[in-house]
Amino acid sequence: METRENMSTDVMKQPVFVFVSNYLNHHQIPFCNAMYQLCGGSFVFVQTEPVEEERVRMGWAGEVHQPYLKLYYESTEECKKLILQAQIVMFGGCDEEAYIVERLKAGRPVIRYSERLYKTGQWKAVSPRGLKKKYHDHTKYRKAPVYLLCAGAYVPADFSIVKAYPKKMYCWGYFPETKHYDVDRLLSGKGWEVREEFRGNGREKIPYILWAARMIDWKHPELALETARYLKSRGIPFHMDMIGGGSMEEEIKALRAEYGLEEEVSLPGFLPPDRVREYMERADIFLFTSDRQEGWGAVANEAMNSGCAVLADHMIGAVPYLIQDEENGLIYRDGDRQELFELAEKLVKSRELCARLGKNAYRTITEVWNAEAAAKALWALCGKLGLRDGSAEVQGGAYPAPCVPAVVISERRMYGLLKKEKKQ
């Protein structure tokens, strides 16, 4: 007679679902927890490398303890067997293909997830060396049981250039912890508390803007300061916090002084993720100024979940999936500083607009783009694709959702489509 102990051992020898990625972080844990529950414990996360020291300094946990976690660099042979024998393997987040080569050669199904191929420009697709690698890693499996979860709205167009995964690409993203609030109470608590000596006309709060990221070139912290300078020049009261540090930190400090923004802009430095969420809970507006190199941008999920009115660059990977312009956030054209400034002004002048966008943003995350919904959608997709026993239909809606078929939209058309959606 098979005992519960034997059954558990067999499950772990041949797990239903194995997720292989570089490391288990706070952006992945909620999804993994949800999959662990859906699979009845027959789920393994294989971490391929230790967490980078820079990430640890930013507040990410260097060591994570979860019942489903296996470390490839400590239990290599065990992890190789898990990857080969599992019913379903999901792979992404690292560049080294060796982890799944044996499984691909055996013709066993693989679900890949990927950010975009050409973060710095699709012109790189003309590189013969690059095309050879893309063929080896992706295009050669166009007819094999290999499927792609697109972590960003520009991923389908990038992979279509190399003719990979035709009609086998699905919407995906990152799914950090989703918090549930009394949304009206959350919104009523937003705003920057003005010090008593500066209060006037009976006002106790002014619009509160938040920016949070590493201070590096493609995150464009300078745009946040330029936005602050514009708002100050218009005589609009506000406060801005810029959380983070990095190679541009000293430059940003000097620029703040040059622009005379020491009173309006605070620089708290790096903070752990839970503290950043506390700032988001109080912020009216979240500025997301990264450019096309931001493959997804989980900070958008977190800010929307916190009821912020998000103002974001249209080339950020998450933006076309998460934000409907003027419904649950505002979108500006990549590189168009004037549009960024004017939309920021529009937000700081209207608490009603911020509240409406923030409430809708909160619902987008709690109802659609969250770990539990994503896990259920992926489990349903696995059934539809015949990768597991049973079947289920993937539910789609008016806007992109996890695991619905991903549409190929060219970079040239994306901004226009995003801005026209509100008129349809």
XYZ file of C-alpha atoms in Angstrom:
424
model
C 0.000 0.000 0.000
C 1.368 3.423 -0.935
C 1.842 5.628 2.100
C 1.542 9.419 2.233
C 5.302 9.571 2.864
C 6.042 7.508 -0.261
C 3.640 9.597 -2.323
C 5.393 12.791 -1.225
C 8.796 11.325 -2.119
C 7.573 10.273 -5.571
C 6.117 13.716 -6.215
C 9.447 15.345 -5.479
C 11.301 12.846 -7.663
C 9.092 13.709 -10.605
C 7.472 17.062 -9.831
C 4.622 18.333 -11.940
C 6.073 21.842 -12.346
C 9.679 23.104 -12.159
C 10.502 26.795 -12.487
C 14.153 27.504 -13.389
C 15.487 31.064 -12.979
C 18.519 32.979 -11.788
C 17.294 33.647 -8.272
C 14.177 33.650 -6.139
C 13.403 37.242 -5.192
C 10.493 39.201 -3.779
C 9.083 39.671 -7.293
C 8.881 35.905 -7.898
C 7.905 34.542 -4.467
C 4.144 35.370 -4.618
C 3.763 33.595 -7.972
C 5.800 30.626 -6.749
C 3.718 30.379 -3.587
C 0.544 30.352 -5.694
C 1.915 27.650 -8.027
C 3.037 25.570 -5.040
C -0.538 25.604 -3.781
C -2.065 24.873 -7.202
C 0.295 21.924 -7.745
C -0.445 20.448 -4.337
C 3.183 20.886 -3.307
C 4.520 19.289 -6.503
C 6.395 22.451 -7.470
C 10.118 23.245 -7.394
C 11.968 26.505 -7.981
C 15.530 25.886 -9.162
C 17.746 28.885 -8.420
C 20.770 28.957 -10.705
C 22.955 31.596 -8.994
C 23.325 33.516 -5.721
C 21.692 36.933 -5.435
C 23.965 39.737 -6.635
C 25.598 41.830 -3.909
C 24.149 45.036 -5.365
C 20.639 43.612 -5.039
C 21.305 42.660 -1.431
C 22.430 46.246 -0.737
C 19.145 47.420 -2.254
C 17.247 45.420 0.352
C 16.678 42.107 -1.436
C 17.098 39.061 0.761
C 20.401 37.268 0.168
C 18.975 33.997 1.431
C 15.386 32.892 0.935
C 13.861 29.900 2.689
C 10.925 28.281 0.898
C 9.910 24.586 0.924
C 10.088 24.428 -2.869
C 13.537 26.063 -3.329
C 16.468 24.069 -4.739
C 19.897 25.608 -5.384
C 21.445 24.390 -8.631
C 24.947 25.398 -7.564
C 24.670 23.278 -4.408
C 22.660 20.269 -5.692
C 23.563 20.191 -9.381
C 22.825 16.555 -10.211
C 19.520 16.555 -8.316
C 18.421 19.722 -10.095
C 19.391 18.330 -13.512
C 17.144 15.322 -12.896
C 14.272 17.520 -11.745
C 14.526 19.672 -14.868
C 14.627 16.670 -17.185
C 11.891 14.616 -15.536
C 9.296 17.230 -14.584
C 5.985 17.221 -16.395
C 6.210 20.990 -16.997
C 9.320 23.195 -16.921
C 9.214 26.980 -16.964
C 12.526 28.647 -17.774
C 13.631 32.270 -17.841
C 15.488 35.028 -16.109
C 18.986 33.817 -16.975
C 21.013 33.789 -20.183
C 22.629 30.361 -19.814
C 20.788 27.816 -21.969
C 22.650 24.793 -20.600
C 20.073 24.248 -17.851
C 17.384 23.136 -20.323
C 19.381 21.843 -23.314
C 19.005 18.195 -22.337
C 15.249 18.579 -21.942
C 14.933 20.375 -25.293
C 16.948 17.659 -27.032
C 14.602 15.059 -25.548
C 11.636 16.901 -27.088
C 10.008 17.490 -23.722
C 7.804 20.602 -23.346
C 9.266 23.846 -22.061
C 7.506 27.088 -21.195
C 9.956 29.934 -21.535
C 9.436 33.401 -20.179
C 11.467 36.297 -21.443
C 11.809 40.030 -21.467
C 12.536 41.571 -24.845
C 15.479 40.559 -27.010
C 16.395 44.041 -28.240
C 16.274 46.378 -25.264
C 18.710 48.832 -26.828
C 17.262 48.761 -30.347
C 15.737 46.346 -32.854
C 18.431 47.369 -35.328
C 20.624 44.818 -33.551
C 18.581 42.113 -35.252
C 20.772 42.542 -38.346
C 23.830 41.167 -36.538
C 24.745 37.778 -38.117
C 26.293 36.623 -34.863
C 23.210 37.642 -32.917
C 20.864 35.978 -35.387
C 22.837 32.747 -35.171
C 22.456 32.666 -31.401
C 18.753 33.551 -31.568
C 18.227 30.725 -34.061
C 20.067 28.273 -31.823
C 18.221 29.346 -28.667
C 14.755 30.051 -30.058
C 13.929 29.828 -33.762
C 14.928 26.174 -34.163
C 12.185 25.264 -31.663
C 9.388 27.016 -33.575
C 7.675 23.652 -34.230
C 8.679 21.987 -30.959
C 6.545 21.958 -27.768
C 8.180 25.177 -26.580
C 5.994 28.158 -25.647
C 6.833 31.749 -24.752
C 5.453 33.880 -21.940
C 6.107 37.483 -22.945
C 7.224 39.553 -19.944
C 6.505 42.866 -21.618
C 4.451 44.171 -24.508
C 7.438 44.560 -26.851
C 8.568 40.947 -26.499
C 6.264 39.541 -29.234
C 7.582 41.971 -31.851
C 11.202 41.189 -30.955
C 10.699 37.436 -31.241
C 8.676 37.779 -34.431
C 11.758 39.360 -36.040
C 13.615 36.066 -35.579
C 10.487 34.061 -36.515
C 10.316 32.265 -33.186
C 7.239 30.859 -31.387
C 4.596 31.630 -34.058
C 1.127 31.553 -32.428
C 2.788 30.274 -29.244
C 3.343 33.564 -27.406
C 1.282 34.646 -24.401
C 1.047 37.754 -22.211
C 3.062 37.604 -19.004
C 4.920 39.805 -16.554
C 6.181 39.961 -13.001
C 3.898 39.604 -10.020
C 5.182 41.086 -6.753
C 3.149 40.823 -3.580
C -0.405 42.114 -3.913
C -1.710 43.907 -0.860
C -5.388 44.413 -0.147
C -6.611 47.670 1.318
C -9.764 49.570 2.027
C -9.067 51.528 -1.145
C -11.057 54.616 -0.164
C -9.201 54.824 3.138
C -5.898 54.298 1.303
C -6.637 57.161 -1.076
C -7.822 59.475 1.689
C -4.460 59.112 3.446
C -2.396 60.205 0.478
C -0.513 63.490 0.159
C 2.530 65.172 1.675
C 2.074 66.559 5.172
C 3.184 70.195 5.064
C 5.163 71.385 8.074
C 3.066 73.672 10.267
C 5.150 76.771 9.601
C 4.514 76.438 5.861
C 0.783 75.809 6.008
C -1.413 78.377 4.373
C -5.045 78.833 3.407
C -5.993 75.989 5.730
C -4.236 73.338 3.599
C -2.400 70.594 5.442
C -1.315 68.449 2.488
C 0.190 69.071 -0.916
C 0.558 66.653 -3.877
C 3.133 63.991 -3.183
C 5.194 62.573 -6.066
C 7.380 59.485 -5.755
C 10.220 58.156 -7.910
C 11.962 54.900 -6.921
C 14.678 53.046 -8.841
C 18.405 52.604 -9.204
C 19.966 55.887 -10.195
C 21.447 54.790 -13.521
C 21.276 56.283 -16.991
C 18.397 54.312 -18.505
C 16.206 54.810 -15.417
C 16.525 58.579 -16.059
C 16.410 60.041 -12.551
C 17.283 63.404 -14.100
C 13.806 63.473 -15.667
C 12.234 63.393 -12.218
C 14.282 66.433 -11.192
C 13.483 68.240 -14.426
C 9.796 67.565 -13.810
C 10.157 68.994 -10.307
C 11.904 72.092 -11.686
C 9.083 72.584 -14.206
C 6.389 72.297 -11.524
C 8.217 74.752 -9.268
C 8.564 77.226 -12.141
C 4.778 77.068 -12.545
C 4.292 77.951 -8.885
C 2.633 74.612 -8.105
C 3.089 73.262 -4.552
C 4.285 69.645 -4.337
C 6.825 67.394 -2.677
C 8.878 64.678 -4.376
C 10.819 61.783 -2.868
C 13.438 60.046 -5.012
C 14.296 56.675 -3.492
C 17.417 54.851 -4.650
C 21.101 55.192 -5.346
C 23.627 54.192 -7.942
C 26.158 55.551 -10.397
C 24.203 58.789 -10.935
C 23.547 59.504 -7.262
C 26.155 62.259 -6.882
C 25.087 63.801 -10.174
C 21.472 63.880 -8.968
C 22.465 65.517 -5.683
C 24.390 68.184 -7.577
C 21.528 68.715 -10.032
C 19.029 69.101 -7.183
C 21.212 71.862 -5.734
C 21.682 73.517 -9.143
C 17.910 73.578 -9.684
C 17.282 74.903 -6.158
C 15.054 71.962 -5.218
C 16.403 71.077 -1.764
C 13.061 71.921 -0.105
C 10.885 70.256 -2.730
C 12.867 67.038 -3.377
C 14.146 64.563 -0.775
C 16.692 61.802 -1.440
C 16.219 59.003 1.138
C 18.707 56.656 -0.589
C 18.191 52.913 -0.985
C 15.352 51.470 1.078
C 14.179 47.841 1.444
C 11.116 46.855 -0.608
C 8.682 46.957 2.319
C 9.717 50.533 3.133
C 9.326 51.576 -0.504
C 5.769 50.226 -0.402
C 5.076 52.430 2.635
C 6.137 55.476 0.631
C 3.902 54.361 -2.246
C 0.929 54.083 0.072
C 1.264 57.802 0.848
C 2.157 59.019 -2.657
C -0.446 60.525 -4.965
C 1.671 60.151 -8.103
C 4.354 57.693 -9.138
C 6.791 58.781 -11.861
C 8.189 55.929 -13.950
C 10.812 57.456 -16.234
C 12.777 54.437 -17.500
C 13.319 54.014 -21.221
C 13.083 50.957 -23.504
C 15.713 49.087 -21.502
C 13.136 48.516 -18.736
C 12.024 45.063 -19.850
C 9.068 44.945 -17.447
C 9.294 47.161 -14.352
C 7.621 45.492 -11.355
C 7.650 48.821 -9.549
C 4.637 49.694 -11.734
C 2.679 46.763 -10.267
C 3.584 47.879 -6.747
C 2.721 51.547 -7.312
C -0.614 50.669 -8.913
C -1.398 48.234 -6.110
C -0.698 51.123 -3.711
C -3.291 53.322 -5.401
C -0.842 55.691 -7.079
C -1.633 57.540 -10.283
C 1.243 56.231 -12.405
C 2.789 58.477 -15.064
C 4.995 56.303 -17.258
C 7.137 56.202 -20.402
C 5.392 54.265 -23.157
C 8.477 52.133 -23.989
C 8.578 50.454 -20.575
C 7.655 46.807 -21.111
C 4.901 46.645 -18.483
C 3.140 49.828 -19.528
C 1.043 48.622 -22.513
C -0.071 45.575 -20.500
C -0.854 47.326 -17.222
C -1.861 50.877 -18.075
C -4.824 52.120 -20.084
C -4.186 55.794 -20.699
C -6.468 58.101 -18.682
C -8.257 55.076 -17.208
C -5.779 53.749 -14.632
C -2.698 55.874 -15.338
C -1.123 58.292 -17.803
C 1.382 57.526 -20.559
C 3.865 59.875 -22.198
C 5.840 59.303 -25.381
C 9.381 58.078 -24.805
C 11.745 61.059 -24.944
C 8.976 63.695 -24.933
C 9.870 65.768 -21.881
C 7.237 68.396 -22.518
C 4.476 65.800 -22.509
C 5.886 64.370 -19.268
C 5.922 67.834 -17.660
C 2.406 68.733 -18.794
C 0.901 65.426 -17.657
C 2.622 65.784 -14.281
C 1.121 69.260 -13.980
C -2.293 67.854 -14.880
C -2.015 65.328 -12.057
C -0.761 67.669 -9.326
C -3.581 70.096 -10.110
C -6.321 67.499 -9.661
C -6.660 65.296 -6.597
C -9.864 63.939 -8.159
C -7.972 62.702 -11.233
C -5.254 61.149 -9.078
C -7.856 59.380 -6.966
C -9.772 58.047 -9.980
C -6.647 56.759 -11.706
C -5.303 55.357 -8.425
C -8.522 53.473 -7.625
C -8.660 51.955 -11.105
C -4.952 51.073 -10.909
C -5.558 49.286 -7.614
C -8.358 47.245 -9.197
C -6.191 46.354 -12.193
C -3.675 44.699 -9.892
C -6.045 43.117 -7.375
C -8.391 41.751 -10.047
C -6.162 40.919 -13.037
C -2.380 41.359 -12.783
C -1.513 39.527 -9.595
C 0.314 36.310 -8.694
C -2.764 34.242 -7.869
C -4.562 35.191 -11.083
C -1.393 34.577 -13.109
C -0.833 31.141 -11.562
C -4.434 30.103 -12.276
C -4.196 31.396 -15.835
C -0.909 29.560 -16.444
C -2.296 26.358 -14.951
C -5.307 26.682 -17.248
C -3.034 27.324 -20.234
C -1.007 24.203 -19.416
C -4.236 22.247 -19.531
C -5.301 23.819 -22.810
C -1.904 23.017 -24.358
C -2.082 19.419 -23.146
C 0.933 19.766 -20.844
C -0.951 18.341 -17.864
C -4.002 16.234 -17.168
C -7.298 18.036 -17.457
C -8.162 21.116 -19.455
C -9.413 24.625 -18.895
C -10.086 27.668 -20.994
C -7.953 30.777 -20.539
C -10.237 33.687 -19.781
C -9.518 36.874 -21.676
C -10.901 40.390 -21.319
C -10.958 43.734 -23.071
C -7.331 44.365 -22.169
C -4.237 42.133 -21.958
C -4.228 39.669 -19.083
C -1.830 36.911 -18.030
C -1.689 34.014 -20.516
C -3.978 35.410 -23.194
C -2.405 35.250 -26.688
C 0.171 38.015 -27.098
C -0.368 40.378 -30.014
C 2.589 41.417 -32.161
C 2.626 45.236 -32.247
C 5.492 47.150 -33.797
C 7.342 49.775 -31.787
C 6.298 52.449 -34.278
C 2.600 51.777 -33.720
C 2.536 51.244 -29.956
C 2.326 54.833 -28.712
C -0.482 55.710 -31.096
C -2.467 52.644 -30.124
C -2.040 53.326 -26.419
C -3.221 56.922 -26.751
C -6.137 56.018 -29.067
C -7.571 53.317 -26.804
C -9.321 55.918 -24.672
C -11.136 57.284 -27.765
C -12.514 53.956 -28.940
